[in-house]
Short mmCIF file of C-alpha atoms in Angstrom, two decimals:
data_model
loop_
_atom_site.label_atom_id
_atom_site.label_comp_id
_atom_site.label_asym_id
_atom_site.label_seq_id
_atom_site.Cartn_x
_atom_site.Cartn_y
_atom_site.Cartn_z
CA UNK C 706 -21.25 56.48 30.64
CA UNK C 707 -23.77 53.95 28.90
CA UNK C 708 -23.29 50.59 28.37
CA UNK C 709 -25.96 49.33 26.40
CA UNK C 710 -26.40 45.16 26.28
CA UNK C 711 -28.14 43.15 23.66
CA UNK C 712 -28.37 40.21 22.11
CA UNK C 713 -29.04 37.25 24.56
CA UNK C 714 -32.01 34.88 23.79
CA UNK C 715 -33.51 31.08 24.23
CA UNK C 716 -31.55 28.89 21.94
CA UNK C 717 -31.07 24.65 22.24
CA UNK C 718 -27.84 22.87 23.46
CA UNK C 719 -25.06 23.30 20.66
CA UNK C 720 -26.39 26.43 19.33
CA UNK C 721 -24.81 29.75 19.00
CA UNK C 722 -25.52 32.95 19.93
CA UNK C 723 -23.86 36.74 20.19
CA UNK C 724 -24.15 39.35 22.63
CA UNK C 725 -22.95 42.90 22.12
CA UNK C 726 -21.96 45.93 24.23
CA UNK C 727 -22.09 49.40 23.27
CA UNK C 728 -19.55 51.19 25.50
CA UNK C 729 -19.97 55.34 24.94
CA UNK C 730 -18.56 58.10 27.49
CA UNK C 731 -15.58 56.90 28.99
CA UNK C 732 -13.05 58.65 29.51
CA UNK C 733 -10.25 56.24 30.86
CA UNK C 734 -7.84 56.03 27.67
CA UNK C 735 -7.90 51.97 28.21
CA UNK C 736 -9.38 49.79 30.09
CA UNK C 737 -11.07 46.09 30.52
CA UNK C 738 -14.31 45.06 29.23
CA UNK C 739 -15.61 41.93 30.77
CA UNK C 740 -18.44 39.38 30.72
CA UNK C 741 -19.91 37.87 33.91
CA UNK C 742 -22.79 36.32 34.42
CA UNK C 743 -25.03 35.68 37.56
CA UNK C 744 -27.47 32.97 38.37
CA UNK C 745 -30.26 32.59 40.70
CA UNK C 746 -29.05 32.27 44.09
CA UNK C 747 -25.33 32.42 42.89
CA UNK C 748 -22.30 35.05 42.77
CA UNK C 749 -21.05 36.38 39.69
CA UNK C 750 -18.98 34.39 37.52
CA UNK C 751 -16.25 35.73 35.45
CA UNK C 752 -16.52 34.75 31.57
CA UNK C 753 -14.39 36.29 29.79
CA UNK C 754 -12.25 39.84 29.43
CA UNK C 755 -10.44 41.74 26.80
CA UNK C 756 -8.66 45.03 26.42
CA UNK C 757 -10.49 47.95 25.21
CA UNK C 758 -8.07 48.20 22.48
CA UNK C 759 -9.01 44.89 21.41
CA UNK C 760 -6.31 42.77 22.53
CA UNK C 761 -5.10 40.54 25.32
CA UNK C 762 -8.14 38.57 25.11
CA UNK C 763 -8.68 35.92 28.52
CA UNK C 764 -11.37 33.54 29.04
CA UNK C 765 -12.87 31.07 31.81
CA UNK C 766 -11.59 27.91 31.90
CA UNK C 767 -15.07 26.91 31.46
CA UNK C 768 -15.96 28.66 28.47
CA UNK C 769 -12.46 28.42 26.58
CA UNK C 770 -12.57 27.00 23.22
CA UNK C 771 -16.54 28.28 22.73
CA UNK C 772 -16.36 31.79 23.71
CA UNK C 773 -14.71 34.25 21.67
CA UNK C 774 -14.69 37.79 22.64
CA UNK C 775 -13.67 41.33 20.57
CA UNK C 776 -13.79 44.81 20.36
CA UNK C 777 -14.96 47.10 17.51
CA UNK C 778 -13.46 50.45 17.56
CA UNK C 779 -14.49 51.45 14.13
CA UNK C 780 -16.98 54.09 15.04
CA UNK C 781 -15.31 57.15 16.95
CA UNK C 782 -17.44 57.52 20.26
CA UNK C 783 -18.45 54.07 20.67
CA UNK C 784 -16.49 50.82 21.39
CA UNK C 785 -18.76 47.48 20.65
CA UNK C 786 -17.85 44.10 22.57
CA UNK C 787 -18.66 41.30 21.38
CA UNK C 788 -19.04 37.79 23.12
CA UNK C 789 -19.55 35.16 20.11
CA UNK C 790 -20.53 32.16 22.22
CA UNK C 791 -20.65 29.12 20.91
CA UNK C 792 -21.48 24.96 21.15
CA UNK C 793 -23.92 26.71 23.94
CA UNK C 794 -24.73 24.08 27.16
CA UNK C 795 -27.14 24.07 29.27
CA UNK C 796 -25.03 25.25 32.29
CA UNK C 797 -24.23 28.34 30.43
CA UNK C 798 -27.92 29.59 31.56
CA UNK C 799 -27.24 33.02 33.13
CA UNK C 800 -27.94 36.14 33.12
CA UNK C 801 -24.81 37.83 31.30
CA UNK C 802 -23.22 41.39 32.32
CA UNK C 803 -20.78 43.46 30.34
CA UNK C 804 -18.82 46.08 32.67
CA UNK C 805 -15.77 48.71 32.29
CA UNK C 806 -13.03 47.72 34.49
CA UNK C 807 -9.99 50.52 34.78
CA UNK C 808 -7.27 48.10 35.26
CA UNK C 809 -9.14 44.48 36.46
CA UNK C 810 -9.79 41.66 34.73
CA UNK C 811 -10.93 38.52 36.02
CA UNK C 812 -13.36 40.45 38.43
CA UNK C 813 -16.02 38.88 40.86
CA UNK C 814 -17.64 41.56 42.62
CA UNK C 815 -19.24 44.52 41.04
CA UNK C 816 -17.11 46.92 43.41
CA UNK C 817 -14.40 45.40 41.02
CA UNK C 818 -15.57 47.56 37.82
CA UNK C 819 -16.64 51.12 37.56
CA UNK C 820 -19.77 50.66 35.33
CA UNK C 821 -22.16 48.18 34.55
CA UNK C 822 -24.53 46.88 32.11
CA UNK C 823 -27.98 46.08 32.85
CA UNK C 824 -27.47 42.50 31.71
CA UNK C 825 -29.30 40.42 29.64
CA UNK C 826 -30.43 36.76 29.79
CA UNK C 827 -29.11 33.68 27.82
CA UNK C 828 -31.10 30.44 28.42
CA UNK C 829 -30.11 26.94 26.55
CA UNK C 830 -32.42 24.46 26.17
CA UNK C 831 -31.18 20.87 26.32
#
C-alpha cells in the first residue's frame, strides 16, 4: 500500500492551497480517507474525512466552511484525495497526514488507521 502526499507549501493568511493523496494497493473494497494534522509538541488533530467512494464527506468544526475534501476514482488502481483548503489562517500551520481508515473516521491516534502518509507541511504566513 502507498500513499503518496503532495502539495502543501508557505502561502499568506487568506490564501489557498491543495493537497493530494495518491492511495494505490488496497485491498479493503471501502474505506475512510482522512486528513490530520500534527503540530510541534501537540497530538494529532482530525481535519477532515470522506468515503473512499467519494461520499459522506465530514469536516472539523474548525475547518468547516474552508476545507473541502474529494475523491477521484477516475484512474483504475489509484484513488486521489483531495483537501482544497481555503481562506488559510495562521493556526492552520501543521504538518498534514492523509491515512486509510477501514471503518473510522474522526480518528486521533495513528493505531486508529491502517496506513499512513508521510505527511507534508502547510505553513500560513500572517
Amino acid at each position: 500500500v502507498l500513499l503518496a502526499q503532495s502539495g502543501g507549501g508557505t502561502v499568506q493568511s487568506g490564501e489557498s492551497l491543495r493537497l493530494t493523496c495518491a492511495v494505490s494497493g488496497v485491498t479493503f473494497s471501502n474505506y475512510y480517507i482522512n486528513w490530520v494534522r500534527e503540530g510541534p509538541g501537540a497530538g494529532l488533530e482530525w481535519v477532515s474525512g470522506i468515503r473512499s467512494d467519494d461520499s459522506a464527506p465530514r469536516y472539523s468544526d474548525s475547518v468547516k466552511g474552508r476545507f473541502t475534501v474529494s475523491v477521484d476514482k477516475s484512474r483504475s488502481t489509484v484513488d486521489t484525495a483531495y483537501l482544497d483548503m481555503s481562506n488559510l489562517k495562521s493556526e492552520d500551520t501543521y504538518l498534514y497526514y492523509c491515512a486509510v481508515c477501514k471503518d473510522a473516521v474522526m480518528v486521533t491516534r495513528t493505531v486508529d488507521c491502517s496506513y499512513w502518509g508521510l505527511g507534508t507541511q502547510v505553513t500560513v504566513s500572517s
